């Protein structure tokens, strides 16, 4: 499949403008840089969500239920050293040191829309590598059909994991063809910085055409399997959260509409924007679901 990555964030404007946008916006030079950004971003119809918003408005239930809890509490999570176990139907199963794994990969910058099932969204400049590169490196066996992911289980550093109402650890899964798709990213950074803890340090999944809950954070285990793996939100509320979780404005959540979304950072007066089928990536991913009823396979 021909694949064109989205615009690189570094093509848009200097990194410092984003990393410290507020400060820059206060100064005259900043107005220049900022309008250059706007012009270019408008041409792409994408305006990056600020670093501050991306790192202060989070869902990471291991640290609590409020959007501000991860930023306040995730600093205590130890992310070095870090290893990922790769298990199941692979040629080279093992426990791999993350730094060695990443050293073998080409890190790219990818600007993706990110749409939460709660109907808010952001535009995030991720850094990472395609999951397919890692899977090809460990060798996927022909009988594998799904990929299961697991987050760190460490209640002494993750206060939310002391709550028994949630089935820890957080787990997610993809069909193998979804996992091998070139849009599917293992992200170890954003805005050119190492992944902030609250966003899923040191490495997380990003599947931009699916609701955000599929993009599991702080991954410690990846298992290739021939069975559809259990996924956390589906276990909790199967009628509300399916395995597929493709962004779809025509399939509403039982308790709210998915037709539109609130772009974080737009301000109180900003209107809602229309939600796009497959979050705008339909030209690249719709063929994965040919013949499937997206209202049944939600
Ligand atoms: N991964 C883990 N381990 N724990 C979580 O609570 N929340 C998910 C997803 N990955 C979550 C997770 C949800 S609901 C969303 S919307 C995104 O992470 C939020 O990612 P962000 O905080 O970087 O925006």
XYZ file of C-alpha atoms and ligand atoms in Angstrom:
322
model
C 0.000 0.000 0.000
C 1.436 3.422 -0.900
C 1.843 5.304 2.329
C 2.458 9.002 2.867
C 3.042 10.011 6.451
C 1.385 13.196 7.593
C 3.326 16.412 7.877
C 6.326 16.374 10.173
C 5.892 18.751 13.071
C 9.386 20.069 12.585
C 8.317 21.164 9.102
C 5.643 23.300 10.624
C 7.486 25.495 13.046
C 10.478 25.527 15.359
C 10.238 23.094 18.245
C 10.762 25.751 20.899
C 7.618 27.556 19.847
C 5.585 24.517 20.770
C 7.527 23.429 23.786
C 7.042 26.811 25.318
C 4.213 28.265 23.336
C 2.755 30.397 26.070
C 6.060 32.095 26.746
C 6.665 32.638 23.052
C 3.197 33.965 22.466
C 3.912 36.628 25.034
C 6.747 38.045 22.907
C 6.724 39.874 19.592
C 8.990 37.386 17.792
C 6.517 34.744 18.742
C 3.718 36.361 16.838
C 5.712 35.878 13.677
C 6.495 32.237 14.368
C 2.971 31.588 15.459
C 1.385 33.022 12.333
C 3.763 30.989 10.193
C 2.513 27.965 12.061
C -1.105 28.864 11.556
C -0.689 29.408 7.824
C 1.025 26.091 7.291
C -1.262 24.203 9.642
C -4.373 25.667 8.036
C -3.117 24.462 4.699
C -3.025 21.010 6.260
C -6.251 21.675 8.165
C -4.481 20.552 11.277
C -3.416 22.730 14.151
C -1.247 21.031 16.700
C -2.575 20.803 20.223
C -0.142 22.527 22.573
C 2.442 20.543 24.519
C 0.810 21.833 27.706
C -2.629 20.540 26.770
C -1.347 17.170 25.558
C 0.520 16.653 28.820
C -2.011 18.001 31.313
C -5.346 16.599 30.075
C -4.927 12.836 30.171
C -6.605 9.496 30.652
C -4.274 7.135 32.490
C -6.447 5.459 35.075
C -3.473 3.842 36.766
C -2.950 7.309 38.265
C -6.551 8.273 38.982
C -9.808 9.229 37.334
C -9.398 12.992 36.927
C -7.849 14.399 33.768
C -5.205 16.134 35.904
C -4.217 13.083 37.980
C -1.725 11.600 35.497
C 0.229 14.872 35.201
C 0.245 15.242 38.981
C 1.135 11.663 39.887
C 2.831 9.863 36.997
C 6.214 11.362 37.826
C 6.685 8.609 40.382
C 6.601 5.857 37.733
C 10.075 4.376 37.153
C 10.658 4.094 33.405
C 14.356 3.181 33.322
C 15.370 0.432 32.927
C 12.395 -0.863 30.939
C 11.910 -4.115 29.145
C 9.182 -5.506 26.932
C 8.366 -9.178 26.859
C 7.428 -10.438 23.414
C 5.635 -13.758 23.663
C 3.348 -16.202 21.914
C 3.417 -17.025 18.218
C 6.744 -15.419 17.320
C 10.080 -16.836 16.162
C 12.153 -14.889 18.679
C 10.220 -14.651 21.952
C 12.052 -12.995 24.794
C 12.410 -10.172 27.245
C 13.970 -7.266 25.409
C 15.592 -4.173 26.839
C 13.670 -1.195 25.487
C 16.731 0.899 24.647
C 18.136 -1.949 22.563
C 14.802 -2.465 20.831
C 14.459 1.211 19.986
C 18.088 1.489 18.849
C 17.269 -0.877 16.010
C 14.356 1.234 14.764
C 14.048 4.368 12.674
C 12.268 6.983 14.735
C 9.829 9.053 12.707
C 7.674 12.046 13.476
C 3.981 11.578 12.761
C 1.245 14.144 13.262
C -1.978 12.291 14.011
C -5.463 13.296 14.991
C -6.280 11.612 18.304
C -9.963 11.078 19.144
C -11.087 9.859 22.554
C -14.311 7.858 22.851
C -15.428 10.589 25.287
C -15.753 12.930 22.256
C -12.741 15.177 22.772
C -9.782 15.250 20.418
C -6.266 16.567 19.931
C -3.657 16.744 17.176
C -0.436 15.226 18.451
C 3.065 15.182 16.931
C 4.262 11.731 17.990
C 7.716 10.233 17.628
C 8.013 6.519 17.165
C 8.322 3.603 14.789
C 5.883 1.337 13.053
C 4.758 -1.608 15.148
C 5.131 -3.749 12.016
C 8.900 -3.174 12.069
C 9.115 -4.657 15.559
C 6.797 -7.547 14.716
C 8.730 -8.352 11.564
C 11.940 -8.294 13.551
C 10.678 -10.882 16.069
C 9.098 -12.921 13.281
C 5.341 -13.441 13.353
C 4.354 -17.092 12.901
C 1.713 -17.907 10.267
C -0.873 -19.032 12.837
C -0.891 -15.623 14.610
C -4.045 -13.565 14.050
C -4.081 -11.040 16.894
C -1.685 -8.988 18.987
C -2.303 -8.488 22.716
C -0.711 -5.664 24.733
C -0.284 -5.215 28.464
C 0.559 -2.195 30.626
C 2.919 -2.173 33.591
C 1.424 -3.521 36.831
C 3.047 -1.674 39.713
C 0.545 -0.542 42.366
C 3.274 0.928 44.582
C 3.917 3.542 41.874
C 0.456 3.645 40.317
C -2.078 4.617 42.985
C -5.063 3.917 40.728
C -4.080 0.260 40.625
C -5.023 0.004 44.299
C -8.664 0.270 43.213
C -10.170 -3.180 42.860
C -12.999 -1.918 40.630
C -10.735 -2.010 37.573
C -9.287 -5.242 36.113
C -5.564 -4.389 36.239
C -3.341 -4.533 34.346
C -4.799 -2.488 31.467
C -4.840 -4.695 28.373
C -5.586 -4.035 24.715
C -5.494 -5.859 21.427
C -5.505 -5.528 17.661
C -6.146 -7.839 14.774
C -2.848 -8.732 13.120
C -3.634 -6.757 9.951
C -4.419 -3.676 12.075
C -1.188 -4.146 14.010
C 0.820 -4.466 10.779
C -0.750 -1.361 9.221
C 1.818 1.391 8.550
C -0.225 3.943 10.525
C 0.069 1.884 13.719
C 2.840 3.380 15.774
C 4.894 2.451 18.801
C 5.434 5.960 20.172
C 8.302 6.808 22.482
C 8.037 10.577 22.320
C 6.043 13.638 21.364
C 7.112 17.092 20.212
C 10.593 15.602 19.838
C 10.836 14.980 23.589
C 10.915 11.588 25.334
C 7.376 10.402 26.062
C 6.112 12.190 29.183
C 5.110 9.742 31.911
C 1.489 10.894 31.867
C 1.264 10.111 28.144
C 2.510 6.552 28.555
C 6.266 6.566 29.006
C 8.487 5.068 27.954
C 6.537 3.565 25.072
C 2.889 3.278 24.052
C 0.734 2.294 21.143
C -0.915 4.872 18.848
C -3.668 3.676 16.505
C -4.985 6.932 15.043
C -8.171 5.632 13.384
C -9.450 4.097 16.612
C -10.784 5.618 19.813
C -8.000 6.590 22.193
C -8.555 3.744 24.630
C -7.008 1.340 22.096
C -3.741 3.297 22.324
C -2.433 1.515 25.407
C 0.271 3.196 27.457
C 3.479 2.062 29.188
C 3.637 -1.324 27.459
C 5.512 -4.210 29.123
C 4.236 -7.177 27.152
C 3.223 -7.959 23.572
C 1.775 -11.379 22.762
C 1.001 -12.813 19.335
C -1.995 -15.111 19.521
C -4.583 -16.936 17.410
C -7.462 -15.820 19.686
C -9.048 -12.370 19.959
C -7.558 -11.056 23.210
C -9.603 -9.524 26.034
C -9.497 -5.724 26.204
C -10.005 -3.643 29.335
C -12.962 -1.422 28.372
C -14.738 -4.248 26.648
C -14.415 -6.333 29.820
C -15.822 -3.446 31.875
C -18.734 -2.417 29.598
C -19.110 -4.720 26.582
C -22.253 -2.968 25.314
C -20.431 0.385 25.219
C -16.883 -0.469 24.161
C -16.191 -2.996 21.453
C -12.981 -4.704 20.385
C -12.725 -2.671 17.184
C -13.449 0.833 18.492
C -12.984 2.441 15.076
C -13.827 6.147 15.154
C -17.249 6.370 13.536
C -19.581 9.381 13.596
C -22.570 7.221 12.607
C -22.282 4.696 15.413
C -23.138 6.466 18.647
C -22.001 5.478 22.081
C -25.129 4.268 23.908
C -24.928 7.327 26.189
C -23.752 10.068 23.817
C -23.384 11.026 20.161
C -20.137 10.376 18.321
C -21.053 12.725 15.453
C -18.881 15.586 16.693
C -16.007 16.286 19.031
C -14.450 19.032 21.118
C -10.901 19.880 20.073
C -8.881 20.435 23.236
C -7.283 23.879 23.339
C -9.934 25.456 21.159
C -11.190 27.564 24.066
C -14.628 27.761 25.607
C -16.174 29.553 22.651
C -14.812 27.231 19.998
C -17.499 25.192 18.314
C -17.508 21.445 18.052
C -16.060 19.919 14.922
C -17.454 17.044 12.886
C -16.015 13.644 13.657
C -14.593 11.877 10.607
C -15.093 8.208 9.758
C -11.949 6.335 10.820
C -10.854 9.686 12.272
C -10.028 10.876 8.756
C -7.811 7.895 7.861
C -10.459 6.024 5.862
C -8.511 6.187 2.605
C -5.747 4.213 4.304
C -7.692 1.808 6.534
C -11.278 1.300 5.309
C -10.221 -1.710 3.238
C -9.294 -3.547 6.448
C -13.004 -3.724 7.272
C -14.461 -4.555 3.862
C -17.532 -6.727 4.352
C -17.817 -5.980 8.057
C -20.837 -4.209 9.544
C -19.254 -1.418 11.561
C -22.354 -1.063 13.742
C -22.046 -4.713 14.784
C -18.251 -4.707 15.019
C -18.115 -1.470 17.026
N -3.476 3.073 28.680
C -3.429 2.702 29.974
N -2.507 1.823 30.364
N -4.287 3.203 30.896
C -5.272 4.084 30.546
O -6.050 4.488 31.413
N -6.346 5.345 28.744
C -6.677 5.276 27.327
C -5.430 5.305 26.459
N -4.438 4.366 26.957
C -5.360 4.482 29.189
C -4.415 3.974 28.274
C -7.579 6.346 26.926
S -9.206 6.201 27.420
C -7.163 7.396 26.159
S -8.264 8.534 25.527
C -5.735 7.599 25.868
O -4.895 6.615 26.467
C -5.319 8.965 26.383
O -4.013 9.255 25.985
P -3.397 10.676 26.359
O -3.547 10.841 27.832
O -1.976 10.631 25.915
O -4.199 11.705 25.604
